Amino acid sequence: MLRDLLTNYPLWTAAIAILSAQVIKLPWHYFMNREWDWNWLVNPGGMPSSHTSAVTSLATAVGLQEGMDSPIFALSAVFAVIVMYDATGVRRQAGMHAQVLNQLRNDFASLMDELRQMKEKSPDETRVNLKEILGHQPIEVFTGAWFGFAVALLVSFFWH
């Protein structure tokens, strides 16, 4: 059983794709913002889409191993499309909602702080922001898809 896991080319291809895409987010964020943010190793969102990279590399590896006419390739390809659609749709919208909710909460907290100061009480609140970067812009998903495809081909070259 363990041997089966260790020799599962599609599984390892997807794992390599998702991990390397997450690592790439660090220098990409630095390049764009001139600051290191180690949270990008685990954060969702950003360039490239690691979820898209994983499912695209998985579908590509399954297609290369089992054939493009196999039912398991069809399953993995449809799964990949659903994940990419979700990344640019639902998750992106959820992130935009989080931005608005965070702004409303901050404005309300500021108003409450001003009211407390008027009563000479010090504010004693714990404020937790919602995650605003949940989904992806279409270019991030597109880049993630090409990255995943390239990882699958590269791993296939060294695997076989």
Short mmCIF file of C-alpha atoms in Angstrom, two decimals:
data_model
loop_
_atom_site.label_atom_id
_atom_site.label_comp_id
_atom_site.label_asym_id
_atom_site.label_seq_id
_atom_site.Cartn_x
_atom_site.Cartn_y
_atom_site.Cartn_z
CA MET A 1 0.00 0.00 0.00
CA LEU A 2 2.74 2.49 0.93
CA ARG A 3 4.64 1.44 -2.18
CA ASP A 4 1.55 2.25 -4.25
CA LEU A 5 1.43 5.75 -2.80
CA LEU A 6 5.14 6.30 -3.35
CA THR A 7 4.88 5.28 -7.01
CA ASN A 8 1.67 7.15 -7.83
CA TYR A 9 2.83 9.50 -10.58
CA PRO A 10 -0.40 11.60 -10.79
CA LEU A 11 -0.53 12.05 -7.01
CA TRP A 12 3.10 13.19 -6.77
CA THR A 13 2.72 15.44 -9.79
CA ALA A 14 -0.21 17.25 -8.15
CA ALA A 15 1.65 17.51 -4.83
CA ILE A 16 4.76 18.93 -6.51
CA ALA A 17 2.63 21.40 -8.47
CA ILE A 18 0.71 22.72 -5.48
CA LEU A 19 3.80 23.01 -3.26
CA SER A 20 5.97 24.67 -5.90
CA ALA A 21 3.18 27.09 -6.85
CA GLN A 22 2.86 28.11 -3.19
CA VAL A 23 6.62 28.65 -2.98
CA ILE A 24 6.60 30.75 -6.18
CA LYS A 25 4.13 33.12 -4.53
CA LEU A 26 6.90 34.35 -2.18
CA PRO A 27 9.24 35.86 -4.79
CA TRP A 28 6.24 36.98 -6.87
CA HIS A 29 4.87 38.94 -3.92
CA TYR A 30 8.32 40.39 -3.26
CA PHE A 31 8.71 41.37 -6.92
CA MET A 32 5.33 43.12 -6.91
CA ASN A 33 5.48 44.75 -3.46
CA ARG A 34 9.17 44.87 -2.48
CA GLU A 35 8.47 43.12 0.82
CA TRP A 36 8.76 39.53 1.99
CA ASP A 37 5.55 38.03 3.34
CA TRP A 38 6.08 34.45 4.47
CA ASN A 39 2.33 33.97 4.89
CA TRP A 40 2.16 33.41 1.12
CA LEU A 41 3.49 29.90 1.74
CA VAL A 42 0.04 28.99 3.09
CA ASN A 43 -2.31 31.76 1.91
CA PRO A 44 -4.97 31.08 -0.72
CA GLY A 45 -5.17 33.38 -3.72
CA GLY A 46 -2.28 35.08 -5.45
CA MET A 47 -0.10 34.30 -8.45
CA PRO A 48 -0.07 31.55 -9.59
CA SER A 49 -3.15 29.66 -8.46
CA SER A 50 -1.81 26.63 -6.61
CA HIS A 51 -5.21 24.92 -6.67
CA THR A 52 -5.35 25.30 -10.43
CA SER A 53 -1.77 24.11 -10.75
CA ALA A 54 -2.58 20.99 -8.74
CA VAL A 55 -5.73 19.99 -10.61
CA THR A 56 -4.27 20.79 -14.02
CA SER A 57 -1.14 18.76 -13.33
CA LEU A 58 -3.29 15.94 -11.94
CA ALA A 59 -5.48 15.86 -15.05
CA THR A 60 -2.44 16.05 -17.32
CA ALA A 61 -0.65 13.24 -15.45
CA VAL A 62 -3.76 11.06 -15.51
CA GLY A 63 -4.14 11.73 -19.23
CA LEU A 64 -0.52 10.84 -19.90
CA GLN A 65 -0.67 7.69 -17.77
CA GLU A 66 -4.15 6.37 -18.54
CA GLY A 67 -4.83 7.94 -21.92
CA MET A 68 -6.91 10.93 -22.92
CA ASP A 69 -9.83 8.62 -23.74
CA SER A 70 -10.04 7.09 -20.25
CA PRO A 71 -12.97 7.78 -17.93
CA ILE A 72 -10.60 8.73 -15.10
CA PHE A 73 -9.06 11.44 -17.32
CA ALA A 74 -12.55 12.77 -18.06
CA LEU A 75 -13.29 12.83 -14.33
CA SER A 76 -10.05 14.64 -13.47
CA ALA A 77 -10.49 17.15 -16.33
CA VAL A 78 -14.05 18.03 -15.25
CA PHE A 79 -12.84 18.29 -11.66
CA ALA A 80 -10.10 20.69 -12.81
CA VAL A 81 -12.56 22.90 -14.68
CA ILE A 82 -14.86 23.08 -11.63
CA VAL A 83 -11.96 24.06 -9.36
CA MET A 84 -10.81 26.77 -11.80
CA TYR A 85 -14.36 28.11 -12.15
CA ASP A 86 -14.73 28.20 -8.38
CA ALA A 87 -11.37 29.97 -7.95
CA THR A 88 -12.34 32.81 -10.29
CA GLY A 89 -16.00 32.94 -9.30
CA VAL A 90 -17.26 32.02 -5.86
CA ARG A 91 -13.97 32.32 -3.95
CA ARG A 92 -13.07 35.61 -5.62
CA GLN A 93 -16.49 37.07 -4.80
CA ALA A 94 -16.17 35.85 -1.20
CA GLY A 95 -12.87 37.74 -0.96
CA MET A 96 -14.48 40.90 -2.30
CA HIS A 97 -17.27 40.55 0.26
CA ALA A 98 -14.66 40.13 2.99
CA GLN A 99 -13.06 43.45 1.96
CA VAL A 100 -16.38 45.27 2.27
CA LEU A 101 -17.23 43.60 5.58
CA ASN A 102 -13.78 44.42 6.99
CA GLN A 103 -14.20 48.08 5.98
CA LEU A 104 -17.68 48.23 7.56
CA ARG A 105 -16.36 46.63 10.76
CA ASN A 106 -13.41 49.04 10.88
CA ASP A 107 -15.69 52.05 10.34
CA PHE A 108 -18.07 50.83 13.04
CA ALA A 109 -15.17 50.16 15.44
CA SER A 110 -13.81 53.68 14.82
CA LEU A 111 -17.22 55.15 15.55
CA MET A 112 -17.47 53.12 18.76
CA ASP A 113 -13.94 54.21 19.77
CA GLU A 114 -14.90 57.85 19.29
CA LEU A 115 -18.04 57.38 21.35
CA ARG A 116 -16.05 55.66 24.13
CA GLN A 117 -13.48 58.43 24.15
CA MET A 118 -16.28 60.91 24.55
CA LYS A 119 -17.27 58.98 27.68
CA GLU A 120 -13.57 58.73 28.69
CA LYS A 121 -13.46 54.96 28.51
CA SER A 122 -10.64 53.15 26.79
CA PRO A 123 -11.54 50.72 24.01
CA ASP A 124 -10.80 47.12 24.85
CA GLU A 125 -11.70 45.08 21.75
CA THR A 126 -10.18 42.27 19.84
CA ARG A 127 -10.48 42.82 16.11
CA VAL A 128 -10.00 40.02 13.64
CA ASN A 129 -10.07 40.73 9.93
CA LEU A 130 -11.62 38.30 7.49
CA LYS A 131 -9.32 36.88 4.81
CA GLU A 132 -9.76 39.05 1.75
CA ILE A 133 -7.62 37.13 -0.71
CA LEU A 134 -9.54 33.92 -1.23
CA GLY A 135 -10.00 33.62 -4.96
CA HIS A 136 -8.08 34.43 -8.09
CA GLN A 137 -8.10 36.80 -10.98
CA PRO A 138 -8.46 35.01 -14.32
CA ILE A 139 -4.76 35.61 -15.17
CA GLU A 140 -3.73 33.87 -11.93
CA VAL A 141 -5.82 30.83 -12.82
CA PHE A 142 -4.56 30.85 -16.42
CA THR A 143 -0.95 31.00 -15.20
CA GLY A 144 -1.66 28.27 -12.64
CA ALA A 145 -3.09 26.03 -15.37
CA TRP A 146 -0.01 26.42 -17.57
CA PHE A 147 2.25 25.94 -14.58
CA GLY A 148 0.45 22.72 -13.62
CA PHE A 149 0.65 21.43 -17.19
CA ALA A 150 4.39 22.16 -17.30
CA VAL A 151 4.98 20.47 -13.92
CA ALA A 152 3.16 17.33 -15.12
CA LEU A 153 5.31 17.16 -18.25
CA LEU A 154 8.51 17.80 -16.31
CA VAL A 155 7.70 15.20 -13.64
CA SER A 156 6.73 12.72 -16.39
CA PHE A 157 10.12 13.23 -18.03
CA PHE A 158 11.99 12.40 -14.79
CA TRP A 159 9.50 9.80 -13.53
CA HIS A 160 9.57 7.44 -16.48
#
